[in-house]
mmCIF file of C-alpha atoms in Angstrom:
data_model
loop_
_atom_site.group_PDB
_atom_site.id
_atom_site.type_symbol
_atom_site.label_atom_id
_atom_site.label_comp_id
_atom_site.label_asym_id
_atom_site.label_seq_id
_atom_site.Cartn_x
_atom_site.Cartn_y
_atom_site.Cartn_z
ATOM 1 C CA MET A 45 16.937 35.276 29.503
ATOM 2 C CA LYS A 46 15.644 32.568 31.787
ATOM 3 C CA HIS A 47 15.848 29.022 30.393
ATOM 4 C CA TYR A 48 14.003 25.903 31.421
ATOM 5 C CA GLU A 49 15.267 22.445 32.237
ATOM 6 C CA VAL A 50 13.105 19.629 30.852
ATOM 7 C CA GLU A 51 13.238 16.051 32.049
ATOM 8 C CA ILE A 52 11.623 13.391 29.845
ATOM 9 C CA LEU A 53 10.455 10.147 31.448
ATOM 10 C CA ASP A 54 9.078 6.889 30.111
ATOM 11 C CA ALA A 55 5.302 7.058 30.559
ATOM 12 C CA LYS A 56 5.092 3.461 31.802
ATOM 13 C CA THR A 57 8.260 2.811 33.791
ATOM 14 C CA ARG A 58 8.902 6.425 34.871
ATOM 15 C CA GLU A 59 12.536 5.863 33.878
ATOM 16 C CA LYS A 60 14.410 9.003 32.855
ATOM 17 C CA LEU A 61 15.010 8.975 29.111
ATOM 18 C CA CYS A 62 16.512 12.393 28.573
ATOM 19 C CA PHE A 63 17.417 15.646 30.296
ATOM 20 C CA LEU A 64 17.294 18.878 28.283
ATOM 21 C CA ASP A 65 18.849 22.050 29.659
ATOM 22 C CA LYS A 66 18.639 25.604 28.373
ATOM 23 C CA VAL A 67 15.252 25.141 26.700
ATOM 24 C CA GLU A 68 13.775 28.410 25.463
ATOM 25 C CA PRO A 69 10.663 29.565 27.393
ATOM 26 C CA GLN A 70 8.777 29.981 24.093
ATOM 27 C CA ALA A 71 9.684 26.464 22.874
ATOM 28 C CA THR A 72 6.728 24.478 21.579
ATOM 29 C CA ILE A 73 6.108 20.811 22.348
ATOM 30 C CA ALA A 74 7.045 20.017 18.736
ATOM 31 C CA GLU A 75 10.418 21.724 19.213
ATOM 32 C CA ILE A 76 10.993 19.807 22.439
ATOM 33 C CA LYS A 77 10.218 16.570 20.589
ATOM 34 C CA ASN A 78 12.851 17.484 17.985
ATOM 35 C CA LEU A 79 15.414 18.161 20.704
ATOM 36 C CA PHE A 80 14.617 14.815 22.281
ATOM 37 C CA THR A 81 15.017 13.061 18.922
ATOM 38 C CA LYS A 82 18.421 14.658 18.379
ATOM 39 C CA THR A 83 19.665 13.527 21.756
ATOM 40 C CA GLN A 84 18.619 9.953 21.033
ATOM 41 C CA GLY A 85 20.648 9.750 17.833
ATOM 42 C CA LYS A 86 19.598 8.400 14.465
ATOM 43 C CA SER A 87 18.020 5.052 13.753
ATOM 44 C CA LEU A 88 20.530 2.513 12.448
ATOM 45 C CA LYS A 89 20.025 0.103 9.580
ATOM 46 C CA ASP A 90 20.912 -3.578 9.738
ATOM 47 C CA GLU A 91 23.624 -3.137 7.124
ATOM 48 C CA ASP A 92 25.400 -0.187 8.838
ATOM 49 C CA VAL A 93 29.061 -0.929 9.594
ATOM 50 C CA LEU A 94 30.310 0.014 13.071
ATOM 51 C CA GLN A 95 33.606 1.546 11.949
ATOM 52 C CA LYS A 96 31.756 3.851 9.540
ATOM 53 C CA LEU A 97 29.508 5.283 12.224
ATOM 54 C CA PRO A 98 30.407 8.622 13.886
ATOM 55 C CA VAL A 99 31.641 7.001 17.110
ATOM 56 C CA GLY A 100 34.971 6.506 18.807
ATOM 57 C CA THR A 101 36.335 3.290 20.250
ATOM 58 C CA THR A 102 33.424 3.287 22.684
ATOM 59 C CA ALA A 103 29.925 3.293 21.214
ATOM 60 C CA THR A 104 26.615 3.591 23.013
ATOM 61 C CA LEU A 105 23.608 2.068 21.264
ATOM 62 C CA PHE A 106 19.989 2.383 22.362
ATOM 63 C CA PHE A 107 17.491 -0.452 22.016
ATOM 64 C CA ARG A 108 13.886 0.379 21.188
ATOM 65 C CA ASP A 109 11.185 -2.237 21.600
ATOM 66 C CA LEU A 110 8.939 -2.115 18.518
ATOM 67 C CA GLY A 111 6.401 -4.446 20.062
ATOM 68 C CA ALA A 112 4.978 -7.601 18.515
ATOM 69 C CA GLN A 113 6.057 -7.956 14.889
ATOM 70 C CA ILE A 114 4.887 -10.037 11.918
ATOM 71 C CA SER A 115 6.482 -10.636 8.536
ATOM 72 C CA TRP A 116 5.417 -8.560 5.537
ATOM 73 C CA VAL A 117 4.855 -11.730 3.514
ATOM 74 C CA THR A 118 2.424 -13.098 6.102
ATOM 75 C CA VAL A 119 0.481 -9.829 6.202
ATOM 76 C CA PHE A 120 0.261 -9.583 2.421
ATOM 77 C CA LEU A 121 -0.796 -13.203 1.958
ATOM 78 C CA THR A 122 -3.483 -12.851 4.624
ATOM 79 C CA GLU A 123 -4.916 -9.564 3.433
ATOM 80 C CA TYR A 124 -5.005 -10.727 -0.215
ATOM 81 C CA ALA A 125 -6.305 -14.259 0.315
ATOM 82 C CA GLY A 126 -9.263 -12.926 2.298
ATOM 83 C CA PRO A 127 -10.881 -10.867 -0.509
ATOM 84 C CA LEU A 128 -10.388 -13.721 -2.973
ATOM 85 C CA PHE A 129 -12.253 -16.178 -0.729
ATOM 86 C CA ILE A 130 -14.903 -13.724 0.488
ATOM 87 C CA TYR A 131 -15.848 -12.563 -3.008
ATOM 88 C CA LEU A 132 -16.348 -16.146 -4.176
ATOM 89 C CA LEU A 133 -18.736 -16.798 -1.279
ATOM 90 C CA PHE A 134 -21.040 -14.095 -2.635
ATOM 91 C CA TYR A 135 -20.487 -15.084 -6.256
ATOM 92 C CA PHE A 136 -21.585 -18.681 -5.606
ATOM 93 C CA ARG A 137 -24.363 -17.378 -3.357
ATOM 94 C CA VAL A 138 -23.709 -19.693 -0.466
ATOM 95 C CA PRO A 139 -26.628 -20.063 2.007
ATOM 96 C CA PHE A 140 -27.657 -17.302 4.428
ATOM 97 C CA ILE A 141 -26.486 -14.446 2.177
ATOM 98 C CA TYR A 142 -29.362 -13.585 -0.188
ATOM 99 C CA GLY A 143 -32.132 -15.861 1.008
ATOM 100 C CA HIS A 144 -32.904 -19.564 0.723
ATOM 101 C CA LYS A 145 -34.340 -19.470 -2.799
ATOM 102 C CA TYR A 146 -31.091 -17.980 -4.147
ATOM 103 C CA ASP A 147 -28.716 -20.504 -2.534
ATOM 104 C CA PHE A 148 -26.071 -21.632 -5.042
ATOM 105 C CA THR A 149 -27.865 -19.955 -7.946
ATOM 106 C CA SER A 150 -26.062 -18.075 -10.714
ATOM 107 C CA SER A 151 -26.519 -14.562 -12.085
ATOM 108 C CA ARG A 152 -27.925 -14.202 -15.571
ATOM 109 C CA HIS A 153 -25.752 -11.167 -16.309
ATOM 110 C CA THR A 154 -22.453 -11.719 -18.141
ATOM 111 C CA VAL A 155 -20.840 -8.717 -16.443
ATOM 112 C CA VAL A 156 -21.256 -10.389 -13.031
ATOM 113 C CA HIS A 157 -19.229 -13.412 -14.157
ATOM 114 C CA LEU A 158 -16.658 -11.176 -15.819
ATOM 115 C CA ALA A 159 -16.328 -9.105 -12.651
ATOM 116 C CA CYS A 160 -15.662 -12.258 -10.630
ATOM 117 C CA ILE A 161 -12.933 -13.304 -13.068
ATOM 118 C CA CYS A 162 -11.287 -9.857 -12.903
ATOM 119 C CA HIS A 163 -11.507 -9.611 -9.104
ATOM 120 C CA SER A 164 -10.133 -13.130 -8.638
ATOM 121 C CA PHE A 165 -7.362 -12.538 -11.170
ATOM 122 C CA HIS A 166 -6.297 -9.366 -9.365
ATOM 123 C CA TYR A 167 -5.878 -11.046 -5.986
ATOM 124 C CA VAL A 168 -4.327 -14.240 -7.360
ATOM 125 C CA LYS A 169 -1.813 -11.974 -9.091
ATOM 126 C CA ARG A 170 -1.112 -10.189 -5.815
ATOM 127 C CA LEU A 171 -0.592 -13.464 -3.976
ATOM 128 C CA LEU A 172 1.828 -14.757 -6.615
ATOM 129 C CA GLU A 173 3.723 -11.447 -6.661
ATOM 130 C CA THR A 174 4.067 -11.579 -2.883
ATOM 131 C CA LEU A 175 5.584 -15.056 -3.096
ATOM 132 C CA PHE A 176 7.750 -14.746 -6.193
ATOM 133 C CA VAL A 177 8.256 -11.085 -7.177
ATOM 134 C CA HIS A 178 8.366 -8.649 -4.272
ATOM 135 C CA ARG A 179 11.550 -8.144 -2.301
ATOM 136 C CA PHE A 180 10.968 -6.445 1.025
ATOM 137 C CA SER A 181 13.511 -4.039 2.475
ATOM 138 C CA HIS A 182 12.061 -4.587 5.947
ATOM 139 C CA GLY A 183 11.417 -8.080 7.249
ATOM 140 C CA THR A 184 8.597 -7.278 9.660
ATOM 141 C CA MET A 185 5.869 -4.790 10.506
ATOM 142 C CA PRO A 186 3.810 -4.224 13.690
ATOM 143 C CA LEU A 187 1.371 -7.054 14.399
ATOM 144 C CA ARG A 188 -1.534 -4.605 14.637
ATOM 145 C CA ASN A 189 -1.178 -3.878 10.909
ATOM 146 C CA ILE A 190 -2.572 -7.267 9.955
ATOM 147 C CA PHE A 191 -5.854 -6.470 11.727
ATOM 148 C CA LYS A 192 -6.068 -2.994 10.216
ATOM 149 C CA ASN A 193 -5.214 -4.149 6.685
ATOM 150 C CA CYS A 194 -7.498 -7.167 6.778
ATOM 151 C CA THR A 195 -10.413 -5.063 8.025
ATOM 152 C CA TYR A 196 -9.911 -2.740 5.065
ATOM 153 C CA TYR A 197 -9.459 -5.338 2.313
ATOM 154 C CA TRP A 198 -11.870 -7.965 3.615
ATOM 155 C CA GLY A 199 -14.558 -5.448 4.515
ATOM 156 C CA PHE A 200 -14.545 -3.726 1.142
ATOM 157 C CA ALA A 201 -14.439 -7.080 -0.673
ATOM 158 C CA ALA A 202 -17.590 -8.218 1.134
ATOM 159 C CA TRP A 203 -19.340 -4.902 0.516
ATOM 160 C CA MET A 204 -18.534 -4.893 -3.200
ATOM 161 C CA ALA A 205 -19.323 -8.575 -3.686
ATOM 162 C CA TYR A 206 -22.689 -8.283 -1.930
ATOM 163 C CA TYR A 207 -24.005 -5.738 -4.416
ATOM 164 C CA ILE A 208 -22.352 -7.011 -7.597
ATOM 165 C CA ASN A 209 -23.613 -10.556 -7.048
ATOM 166 C CA HIS A 210 -26.989 -9.560 -5.652
ATOM 167 C CA PRO A 211 -30.022 -11.151 -7.407
ATOM 168 C CA LEU A 212 -31.393 -7.646 -8.055
ATOM 169 C CA TYR A 213 -28.149 -6.304 -9.555
ATOM 170 C CA THR A 214 -28.639 -4.423 -12.832
ATOM 171 C CA PRO A 215 -25.963 -4.220 -15.565
ATOM 172 C CA PRO A 216 -24.177 -0.941 -16.476
ATOM 173 C CA THR A 217 -26.164 1.787 -18.185
ATOM 174 C CA TYR A 218 -24.388 1.560 -21.547
ATOM 175 C CA GLY A 219 -24.320 -2.199 -21.644
ATOM 176 C CA ALA A 220 -21.675 -4.196 -23.502
ATOM 177 C CA GLN A 221 -19.806 -1.118 -24.781
ATOM 178 C CA GLN A 222 -19.240 0.158 -21.251
ATOM 179 C CA VAL A 223 -18.143 -3.280 -20.066
ATOM 180 C CA LYS A 224 -15.703 -3.729 -22.960
ATOM 181 C CA LEU A 225 -14.142 -0.298 -22.383
ATOM 182 C CA ALA A 226 -13.803 -0.969 -18.659
ATOM 183 C CA LEU A 227 -12.332 -4.422 -19.272
ATOM 184 C CA THR A 228 -9.719 -2.916 -21.594
ATOM 185 C CA ILE A 229 -8.729 -0.377 -18.921
ATOM 186 C CA PHE A 230 -8.558 -3.100 -16.297
ATOM 187 C CA VAL A 231 -6.395 -5.463 -18.364
ATOM 188 C CA ILE A 232 -3.978 -2.729 -19.492
ATOM 189 C CA CYS A 233 -3.525 -1.476 -15.937
ATOM 190 C CA GLN A 234 -3.028 -4.978 -14.562
ATOM 191 C CA LEU A 235 -0.307 -5.635 -17.133
ATOM 192 C CA GLY A 236 1.227 -2.250 -16.359
ATOM 193 C CA ASN A 237 1.188 -2.888 -12.624
ATOM 194 C CA PHE A 238 2.891 -6.263 -13.058
ATOM 195 C CA SER A 239 5.486 -4.755 -15.410
ATOM 196 C CA ILE A 240 6.399 -2.082 -12.869
ATOM 197 C CA HIS A 241 6.710 -4.654 -10.096
ATOM 198 C CA MET A 242 9.076 -6.698 -12.253
ATOM 199 C CA ALA A 243 11.132 -3.604 -13.105
ATOM 200 C CA LEU A 244 11.417 -2.670 -9.418
ATOM 201 C CA ARG A 245 12.379 -6.245 -8.557
ATOM 202 C CA ASP A 246 15.218 -6.188 -11.079
ATOM 203 C CA LEU A 247 16.636 -3.069 -9.407
ATOM 204 C CA ARG A 248 17.326 -4.957 -6.196
ATOM 205 C CA PRO A 249 19.403 -8.165 -6.350
ATOM 206 C CA ALA A 250 18.251 -11.003 -4.137
ATOM 207 C CA GLY A 251 19.402 -10.559 -0.541
ATOM 208 C CA SER A 252 20.289 -6.913 -1.116
ATOM 209 C CA LYS A 253 18.771 -3.662 0.115
ATOM 210 C CA THR A 254 20.331 -1.580 -2.645
ATOM 211 C CA ARG A 255 18.270 1.416 -3.753
ATOM 212 C CA LYS A 256 18.494 2.782 -7.286
ATOM 213 C CA ILE A 257 16.561 5.238 -9.395
ATOM 214 C CA PRO A 258 13.975 3.285 -11.438
ATOM 215 C CA TYR A 259 14.050 4.030 -15.161
ATOM 216 C CA PRO A 260 11.930 2.870 -18.105
ATOM 217 C CA THR A 261 12.962 -0.379 -19.787
ATOM 218 C CA LYS A 262 12.165 -1.777 -23.228
ATOM 219 C CA ASN A 263 8.760 -2.758 -21.875
ATOM 220 C CA PRO A 264 6.317 0.038 -22.959
ATOM 221 C CA PHE A 265 4.365 -0.283 -19.717
ATOM 222 C CA THR A 266 7.409 0.974 -17.808
ATOM 223 C CA TRP A 267 7.600 4.180 -19.838
ATOM 224 C CA LEU A 268 5.319 5.770 -17.275
ATOM 225 C CA PHE A 269 8.469 6.081 -15.158
ATOM 226 C CA LEU A 270 9.262 9.096 -17.349
ATOM 227 C CA LEU A 271 6.435 11.012 -15.691
ATOM 228 C CA VAL A 272 5.762 9.524 -12.245
ATOM 229 C CA SER A 273 7.780 8.053 -9.401
ATOM 230 C CA CYS A 274 5.291 5.319 -8.502
ATOM 231 C CA PRO A 275 3.588 4.078 -11.685
ATOM 232 C CA ASN A 276 2.665 0.842 -9.906
ATOM 233 C CA TYR A 277 0.205 2.906 -7.860
ATOM 234 C CA THR A 278 -0.982 4.729 -10.985
ATOM 235 C CA TYR A 279 -1.790 1.424 -12.665
ATOM 236 C CA GLU A 280 -3.364 0.053 -9.478
ATOM 237 C CA VAL A 281 -5.761 2.987 -9.262
ATOM 238 C CA GLY A 282 -6.485 2.630 -12.987
ATOM 239 C CA SER A 283 -7.403 -1.029 -12.498
ATOM 240 C CA TRP A 284 -9.988 -0.208 -9.862
ATOM 241 C CA ILE A 285 -11.389 2.673 -11.897
ATOM 242 C CA GLY A 286 -11.862 0.204 -14.742
ATOM 243 C CA PHE A 287 -13.547 -2.255 -12.360
ATOM 244 C CA ALA A 288 -15.830 0.505 -11.069
ATOM 245 C CA ILE A 289 -16.864 1.448 -14.620
ATOM 246 C CA MET A 290 -17.430 -2.204 -15.478
ATOM 247 C CA THR A 291 -19.686 -2.936 -12.501
ATOM 248 C CA GLN A 292 -21.165 0.557 -12.061
ATOM 249 C CA CYS A 293 -21.194 -0.150 -8.338
ATOM 250 C CA VAL A 294 -20.918 2.566 -5.679
ATOM 251 C CA PRO A 295 -18.907 0.475 -3.149
ATOM 252 C CA VAL A 296 -16.287 -0.175 -5.866
ATOM 253 C CA ALA A 297 -16.074 3.547 -6.594
ATOM 254 C CA LEU A 298 -15.603 4.304 -2.889
ATOM 255 C CA PHE A 299 -12.955 1.583 -2.616
ATOM 256 C CA SER A 300 -11.154 3.167 -5.583
ATOM 257 C CA LEU A 301 -11.318 6.609 -3.973
ATOM 258 C CA VAL A 302 -10.031 5.412 -0.595
ATOM 259 C CA GLY A 303 -7.298 3.406 -2.301
ATOM 260 C CA PHE A 304 -6.279 6.381 -4.407
ATOM 261 C CA THR A 305 -6.055 8.569 -1.299
ATOM 262 C CA GLN A 306 -3.842 6.069 0.534
ATOM 263 C CA MET A 307 -1.633 5.352 -2.484
ATOM 264 C CA THR A 308 -1.180 9.075 -3.058
ATOM 265 C CA ILE A 309 0.177 9.385 0.488
ATOM 266 C CA TRP A 310 2.559 6.476 -0.125
ATOM 267 C CA ALA A 311 3.614 7.838 -3.511
ATOM 268 C CA LYS A 312 4.366 11.286 -2.098
ATOM 269 C CA GLY A 313 6.469 9.708 0.637
ATOM 270 C CA LYS A 314 8.474 7.646 -1.845
ATOM 271 C CA HIS A 315 8.855 10.651 -4.137
ATOM 272 C CA ARG A 316 10.280 12.747 -1.304
ATOM 273 C CA SER A 317 12.593 9.880 -0.404
ATOM 274 C CA TYR A 318 13.883 9.670 -3.974
ATOM 275 C CA LEU A 319 14.496 13.427 -4.129
ATOM 276 C CA LYS A 320 16.352 13.360 -0.827
ATOM 277 C CA GLU A 321 18.496 10.345 -1.658
ATOM 278 C CA PHE A 322 19.342 11.002 -5.321
ATOM 279 C CA ARG A 323 20.579 14.424 -6.400
ATOM 280 C CA ASP A 324 20.170 13.545 -10.085
ATOM 281 C CA TYR A 325 16.583 12.379 -9.722
ATOM 282 C CA PRO A 326 14.507 13.231 -12.862
ATOM 283 C CA PRO A 327 12.858 16.622 -12.199
ATOM 284 C CA LEU A 328 9.790 16.063 -14.391
ATOM 285 C CA ARG A 329 8.402 13.208 -12.355
ATOM 286 C CA MET A 330 5.363 13.598 -10.139
ATOM 287 C CA PRO A 331 4.441 11.119 -7.360
ATOM 288 C CA ILE A 332 1.427 9.365 -8.949
ATOM 289 C CA ILE A 333 -0.394 11.410 -11.623
ATOM 290 C CA PRO A 334 1.625 12.894 -14.525
ATOM 291 C CA PHE A 335 1.906 16.703 -14.407
ATOM 292 C CA LEU A 336 -0.638 16.985 -11.563
ATOM 293 C CA LEU A 337 0.049 15.064 -8.370
#
């Protein structure tokens, strides 16, 4: 059977990156990509020790330029500080938002003030967790992520705040009962989210990149680890569902849906990673929703 020879060049510099011989005529582009990946070797971690790598006394390493990078802490602080500030602009009804006669006025609805407290608490909590709780396994991420993330968080914050703090905003259909139920959901999920973050932090000593299977602790909020791999995402989604019920606002519901979709993708990725890395990983766990997803 006739085989093909494939030469792979850098699209910008035209430098030859790889030469593949004996490629099957029916090979797809995806298969060629896999062959190329194999020839380039695996990506190395910062903590890999040279003598433990599958090389002889002479080792060849390849450098890959990841482009402009920015620290995770900087990205998180920026994307979380924005919604906090933006929401307050609408809450205090600064000029040029709702019209001159509404400048610096206050809503007569209690739920509007409660929503501002909950929204502000959520992002202050995130900022404090970024500074004092989270331990990042990777120091940096691509610079473009800060623009993408800020567009998402800041844009939705402005959209939600505009309607919730609008002079024509109407309270939820079932009044105080609906607000109280939603507030209970929000508070429980916020406490649960913080508890999971603390439990995950305790798994990784400072300055270490050690990975362990997370298990429930004496804290009841961590018992969700019995059923899902990423209960922090479960609680996060629950918080926004509670906020959506409290405000009965469509933009909040859409933000919750988009957030749930993205967190489900992240949770599935982490779940697969756990299964691949730990042979004794608890079989009953699902990525984000117990028994379902």
